[in-house]
mmCIF file of C-alpha atoms in Angstrom:
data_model
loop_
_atom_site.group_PDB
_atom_site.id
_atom_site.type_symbol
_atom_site.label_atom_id
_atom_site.label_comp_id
_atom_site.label_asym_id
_atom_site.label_seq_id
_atom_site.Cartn_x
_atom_site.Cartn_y
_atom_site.Cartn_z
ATOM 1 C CA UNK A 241 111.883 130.236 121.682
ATOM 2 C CA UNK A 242 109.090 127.416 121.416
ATOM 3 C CA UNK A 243 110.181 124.381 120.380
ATOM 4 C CA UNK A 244 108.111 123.805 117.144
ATOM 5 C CA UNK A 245 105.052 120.883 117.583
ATOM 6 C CA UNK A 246 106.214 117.798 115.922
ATOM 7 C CA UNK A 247 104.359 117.636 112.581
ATOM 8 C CA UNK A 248 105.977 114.506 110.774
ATOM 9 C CA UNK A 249 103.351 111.847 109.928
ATOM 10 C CA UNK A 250 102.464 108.480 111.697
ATOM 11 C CA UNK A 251 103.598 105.731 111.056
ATOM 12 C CA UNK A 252 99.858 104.686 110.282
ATOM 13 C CA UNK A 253 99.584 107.671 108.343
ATOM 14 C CA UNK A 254 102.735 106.771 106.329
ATOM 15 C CA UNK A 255 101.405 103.100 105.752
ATOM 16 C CA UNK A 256 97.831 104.500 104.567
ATOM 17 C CA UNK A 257 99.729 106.709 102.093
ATOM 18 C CA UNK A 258 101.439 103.870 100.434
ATOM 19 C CA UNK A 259 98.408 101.916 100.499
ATOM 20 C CA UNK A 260 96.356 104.285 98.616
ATOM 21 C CA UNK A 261 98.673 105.091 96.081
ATOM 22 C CA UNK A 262 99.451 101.018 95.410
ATOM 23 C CA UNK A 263 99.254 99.730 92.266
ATOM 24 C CA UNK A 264 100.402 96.178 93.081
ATOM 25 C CA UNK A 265 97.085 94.678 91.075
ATOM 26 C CA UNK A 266 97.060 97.535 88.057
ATOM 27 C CA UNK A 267 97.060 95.018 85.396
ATOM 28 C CA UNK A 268 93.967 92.974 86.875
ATOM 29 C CA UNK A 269 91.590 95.872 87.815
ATOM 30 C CA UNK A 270 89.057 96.525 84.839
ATOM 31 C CA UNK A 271 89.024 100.449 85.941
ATOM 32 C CA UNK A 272 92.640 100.477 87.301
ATOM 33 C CA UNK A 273 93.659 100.917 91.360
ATOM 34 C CA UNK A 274 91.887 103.834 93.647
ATOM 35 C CA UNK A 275 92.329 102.024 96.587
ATOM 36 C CA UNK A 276 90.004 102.526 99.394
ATOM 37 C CA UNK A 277 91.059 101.916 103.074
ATOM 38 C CA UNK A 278 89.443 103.907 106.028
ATOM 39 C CA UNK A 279 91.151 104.035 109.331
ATOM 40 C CA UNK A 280 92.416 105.774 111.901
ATOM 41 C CA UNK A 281 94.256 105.688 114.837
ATOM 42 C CA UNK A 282 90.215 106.447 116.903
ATOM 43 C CA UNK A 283 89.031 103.493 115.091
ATOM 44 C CA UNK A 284 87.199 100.979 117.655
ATOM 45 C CA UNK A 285 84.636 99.034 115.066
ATOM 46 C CA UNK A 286 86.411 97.451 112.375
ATOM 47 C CA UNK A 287 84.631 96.081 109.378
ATOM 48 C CA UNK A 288 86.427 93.626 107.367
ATOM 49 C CA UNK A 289 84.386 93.344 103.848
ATOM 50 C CA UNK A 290 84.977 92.438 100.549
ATOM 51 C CA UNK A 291 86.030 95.222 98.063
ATOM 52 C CA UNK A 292 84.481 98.432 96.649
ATOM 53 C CA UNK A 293 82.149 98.437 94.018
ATOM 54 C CA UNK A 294 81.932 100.081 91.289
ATOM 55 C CA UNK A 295 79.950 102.994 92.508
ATOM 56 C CA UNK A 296 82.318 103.348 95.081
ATOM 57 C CA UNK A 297 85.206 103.382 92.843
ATOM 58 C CA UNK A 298 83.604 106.357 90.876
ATOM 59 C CA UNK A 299 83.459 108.362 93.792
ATOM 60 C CA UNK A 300 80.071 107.309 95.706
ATOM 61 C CA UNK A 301 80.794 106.750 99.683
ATOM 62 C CA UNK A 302 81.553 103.435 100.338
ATOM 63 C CA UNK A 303 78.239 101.429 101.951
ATOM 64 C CA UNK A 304 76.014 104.665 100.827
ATOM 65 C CA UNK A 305 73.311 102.420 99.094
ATOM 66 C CA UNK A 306 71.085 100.256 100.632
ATOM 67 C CA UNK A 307 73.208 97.333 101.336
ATOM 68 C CA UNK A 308 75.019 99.736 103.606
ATOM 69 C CA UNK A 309 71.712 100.799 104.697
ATOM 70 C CA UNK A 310 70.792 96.972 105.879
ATOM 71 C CA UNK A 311 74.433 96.992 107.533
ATOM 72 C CA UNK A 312 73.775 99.978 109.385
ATOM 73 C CA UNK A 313 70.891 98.821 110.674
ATOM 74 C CA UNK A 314 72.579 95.281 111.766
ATOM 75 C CA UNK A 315 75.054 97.070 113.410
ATOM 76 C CA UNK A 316 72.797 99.776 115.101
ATOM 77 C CA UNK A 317 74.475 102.953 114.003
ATOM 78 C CA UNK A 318 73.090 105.830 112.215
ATOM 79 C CA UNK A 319 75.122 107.312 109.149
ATOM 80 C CA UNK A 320 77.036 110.112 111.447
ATOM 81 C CA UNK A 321 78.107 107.047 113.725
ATOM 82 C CA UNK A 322 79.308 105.259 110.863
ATOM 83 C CA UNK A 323 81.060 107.561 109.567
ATOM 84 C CA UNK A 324 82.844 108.663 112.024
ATOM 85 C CA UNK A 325 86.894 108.026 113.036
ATOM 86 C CA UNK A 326 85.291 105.188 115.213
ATOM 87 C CA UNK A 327 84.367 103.148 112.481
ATOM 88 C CA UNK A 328 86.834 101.766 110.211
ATOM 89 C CA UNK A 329 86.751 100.099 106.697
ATOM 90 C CA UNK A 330 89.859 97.851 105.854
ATOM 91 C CA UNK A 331 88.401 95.839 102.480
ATOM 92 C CA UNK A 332 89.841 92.383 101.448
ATOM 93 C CA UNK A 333 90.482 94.262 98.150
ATOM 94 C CA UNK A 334 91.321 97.902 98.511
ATOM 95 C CA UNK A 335 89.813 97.878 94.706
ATOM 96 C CA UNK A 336 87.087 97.118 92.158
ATOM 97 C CA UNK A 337 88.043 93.934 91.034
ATOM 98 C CA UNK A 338 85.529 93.786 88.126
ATOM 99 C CA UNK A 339 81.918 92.445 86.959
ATOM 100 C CA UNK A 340 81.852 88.680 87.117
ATOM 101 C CA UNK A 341 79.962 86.988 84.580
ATOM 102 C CA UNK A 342 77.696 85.273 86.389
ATOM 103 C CA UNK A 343 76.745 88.263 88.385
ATOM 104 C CA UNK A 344 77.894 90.366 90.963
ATOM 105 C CA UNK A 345 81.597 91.718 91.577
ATOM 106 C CA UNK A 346 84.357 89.502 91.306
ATOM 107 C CA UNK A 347 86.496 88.285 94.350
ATOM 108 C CA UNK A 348 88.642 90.574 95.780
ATOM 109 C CA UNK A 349 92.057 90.644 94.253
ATOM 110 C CA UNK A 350 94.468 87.655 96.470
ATOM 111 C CA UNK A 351 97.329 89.769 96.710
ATOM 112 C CA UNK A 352 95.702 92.415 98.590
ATOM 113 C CA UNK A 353 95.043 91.300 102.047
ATOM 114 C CA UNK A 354 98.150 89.700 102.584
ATOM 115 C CA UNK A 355 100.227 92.963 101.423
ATOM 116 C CA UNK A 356 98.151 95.715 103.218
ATOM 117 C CA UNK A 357 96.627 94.298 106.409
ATOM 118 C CA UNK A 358 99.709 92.488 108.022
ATOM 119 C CA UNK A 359 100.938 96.249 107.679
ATOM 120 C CA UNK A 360 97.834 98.546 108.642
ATOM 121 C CA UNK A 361 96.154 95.971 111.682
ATOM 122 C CA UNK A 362 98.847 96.734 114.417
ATOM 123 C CA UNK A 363 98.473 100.157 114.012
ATOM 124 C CA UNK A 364 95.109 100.440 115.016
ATOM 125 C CA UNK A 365 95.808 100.103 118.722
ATOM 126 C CA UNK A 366 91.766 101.010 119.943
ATOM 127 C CA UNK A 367 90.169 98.200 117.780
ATOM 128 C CA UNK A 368 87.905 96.704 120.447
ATOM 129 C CA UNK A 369 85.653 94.436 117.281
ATOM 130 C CA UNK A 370 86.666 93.623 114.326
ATOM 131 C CA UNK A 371 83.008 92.204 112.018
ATOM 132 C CA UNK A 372 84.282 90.160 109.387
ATOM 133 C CA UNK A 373 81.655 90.934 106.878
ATOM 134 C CA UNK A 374 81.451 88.041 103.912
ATOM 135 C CA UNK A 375 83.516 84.419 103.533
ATOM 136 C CA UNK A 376 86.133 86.608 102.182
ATOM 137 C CA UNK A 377 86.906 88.184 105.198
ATOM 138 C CA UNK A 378 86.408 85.212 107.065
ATOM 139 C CA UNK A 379 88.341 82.537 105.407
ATOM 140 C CA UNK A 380 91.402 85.038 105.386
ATOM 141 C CA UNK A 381 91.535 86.355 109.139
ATOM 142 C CA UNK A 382 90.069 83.042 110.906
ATOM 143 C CA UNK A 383 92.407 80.463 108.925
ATOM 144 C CA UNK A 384 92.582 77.447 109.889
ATOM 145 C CA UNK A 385 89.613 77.711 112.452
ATOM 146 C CA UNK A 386 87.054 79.426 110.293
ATOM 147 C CA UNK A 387 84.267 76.579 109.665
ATOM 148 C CA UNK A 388 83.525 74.960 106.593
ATOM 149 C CA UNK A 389 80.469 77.256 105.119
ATOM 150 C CA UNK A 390 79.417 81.227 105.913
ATOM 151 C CA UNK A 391 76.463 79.561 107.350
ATOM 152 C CA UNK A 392 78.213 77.798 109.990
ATOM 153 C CA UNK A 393 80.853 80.277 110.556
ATOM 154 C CA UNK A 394 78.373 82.615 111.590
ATOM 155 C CA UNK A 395 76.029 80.494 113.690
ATOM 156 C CA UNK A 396 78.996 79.988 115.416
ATOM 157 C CA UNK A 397 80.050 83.561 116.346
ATOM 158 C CA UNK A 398 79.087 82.894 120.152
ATOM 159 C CA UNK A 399 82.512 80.462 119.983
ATOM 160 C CA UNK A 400 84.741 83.246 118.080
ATOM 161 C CA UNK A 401 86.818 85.290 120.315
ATOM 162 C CA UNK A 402 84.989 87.947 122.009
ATOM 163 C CA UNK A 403 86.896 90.741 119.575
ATOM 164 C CA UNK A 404 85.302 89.073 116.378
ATOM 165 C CA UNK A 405 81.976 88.556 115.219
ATOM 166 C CA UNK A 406 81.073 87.338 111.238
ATOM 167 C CA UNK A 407 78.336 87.835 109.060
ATOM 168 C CA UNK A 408 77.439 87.190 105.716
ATOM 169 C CA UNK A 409 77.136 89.824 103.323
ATOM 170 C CA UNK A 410 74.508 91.954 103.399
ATOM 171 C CA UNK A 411 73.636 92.531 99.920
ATOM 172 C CA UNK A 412 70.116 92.027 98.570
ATOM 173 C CA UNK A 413 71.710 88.208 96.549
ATOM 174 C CA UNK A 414 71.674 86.900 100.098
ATOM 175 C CA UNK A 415 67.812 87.398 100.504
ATOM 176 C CA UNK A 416 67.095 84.004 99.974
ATOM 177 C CA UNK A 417 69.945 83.278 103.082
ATOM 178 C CA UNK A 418 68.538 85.490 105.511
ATOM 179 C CA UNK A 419 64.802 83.934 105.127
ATOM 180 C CA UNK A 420 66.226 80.096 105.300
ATOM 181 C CA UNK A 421 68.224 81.584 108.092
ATOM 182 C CA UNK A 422 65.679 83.284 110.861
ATOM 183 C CA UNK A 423 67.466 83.229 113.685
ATOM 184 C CA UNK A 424 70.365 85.740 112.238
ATOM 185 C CA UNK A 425 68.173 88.579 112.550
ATOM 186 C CA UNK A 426 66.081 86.926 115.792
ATOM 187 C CA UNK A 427 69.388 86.387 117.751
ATOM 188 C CA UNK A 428 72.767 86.993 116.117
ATOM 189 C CA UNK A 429 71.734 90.809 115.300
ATOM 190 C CA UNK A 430 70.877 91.637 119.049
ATOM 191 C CA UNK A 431 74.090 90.976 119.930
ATOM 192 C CA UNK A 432 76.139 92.476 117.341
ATOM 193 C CA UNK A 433 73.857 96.080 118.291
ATOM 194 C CA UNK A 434 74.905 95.315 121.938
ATOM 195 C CA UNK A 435 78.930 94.297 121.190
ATOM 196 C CA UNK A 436 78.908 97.532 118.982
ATOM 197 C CA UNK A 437 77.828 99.611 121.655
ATOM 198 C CA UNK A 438 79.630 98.323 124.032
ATOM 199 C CA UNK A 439 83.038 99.116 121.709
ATOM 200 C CA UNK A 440 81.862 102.673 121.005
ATOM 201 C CA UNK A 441 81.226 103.359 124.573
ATOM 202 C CA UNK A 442 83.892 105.950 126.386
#
C-alpha cells in the first residue's frame, strides 16, 4: 500500500493560526481582535504597514480603496499581482486599533510587532523585499539605524540594504508630503517599480 501524503500543517501555517486567533490586545481594540496577517510560504514582496482599518476589519479587502489604489500604482502591480501568494501583508498591528481624536486611526497596538513578527519573518524563506510602508514600520524593523524623520528615512532608501526600501504612507493626509516632496514620485518610485519586478521575476 501507498504510504499516505503527509498532510500535517507548517510550521508557518501553525504560527498564522495562532496569530489570527490572538487576543493578546482584546481589552484595547474598540471593535475587539480579527487579526489580519497575509503570508505565505510564495511570498517574495513583503509590505510592512501600519494596521487595518476599520473597513478592513468589517470585512473589506485590506488596501481595496484608493490608498491601496495609490500603493499599487507605486509599486507597479495590478490588483491580481497584488493579490497574489507573492505579495504579502504582515501589519505592525494585526488589528484596528481605534479612531484617534485628532483624526485618523490610532497607532498600531505596541505589543503586536514584537509578539507576531519575531515568530512569522523566518518563515518566509522567498522574501526577496520587504517595503516598510509608514514610520511605524520603519522605526520598528530599522532600530537603531532608521533616521530621525519619515522624510529622511526615505530619501535615504538608496543607503538601506538592498532587501528594504521605505515609504511613507500613502494615504490621501500625506498630500501635502508628496507635493513638498517631488522627487519621491520623480525618482524614488522608479525604482521601487524596478526592485518589485525584479523580486517577482522567476
Amino acid at each position: 500500500m501507498a504510504a499516505m501524503p503527509d498532510c500535517a500543517p507548517s510550521l508557518l501555517d501553525s504560527t498564522l493560526a495562532q496569530a489570527r486567533a490572538c487576543t493578546l490586545c482584546a481589552p484595547h481594540l474598540p471593535l475587539g481582535p480579527n487579526p489580519l496577517v497575509v503570508v505565505s510560504e510564495r511570498t517574495r514582496v513583503l509590505l510592512v504597514s501600519q494596521a487595518p482599518n476599520r473597513g478592513t476589519h468589517l470585512g473589506e479587502l485590506a488596501w481595496g480603496n484608493k490608498t491601496g489604489d495609490r500603493l499599487r500604482d507605486w509599486l507597479g502591480l495590478g490588483r491580481d499581482l497584488f493579490y497574489s501568494p507573492a505579495v504579502g501583508i504582515l501589519p505592525m498591528g494585526f488589528c484596528y486599533p481605534g479612531t484617534d481624536p485628532r483624526g485618523g486611526d490610532l497607532a498600531p497596538r505596541p505589543e503586536c510587532a514584537p509578539t507576531w513578527h519575531p515568530k512569522l519573518l523566518p518563515l518566509l524563506p522567498q522574501v526577496r523585499l520587504t517595503v516598510l510602508v509608514g514610520r511605524h514600520a520603519q522605526l520598528y524593523h530599522l532600530g537603531r539605524a532608521c533616521p530621525p524623520t519619515l522624510t529622511a528615512t526615505v530619501a535615504g532608501w538608496r543607503h538601506l540594504p538592498p532587501d528594504t526600501i521605505a515609504l511613507p504612507h500613502p494615504s490621501g493626509r500625506n498630500f501635502g508630503w508628496f507635493r513638498k516632496n517631488p522627487w519621491f514620485e520623480a525618482e524614488l518610485v522608479p525604482d521601487l517599480r524596478a526592485r518589485v519586478a525584479a523580486a517577482l521575476r522567476p
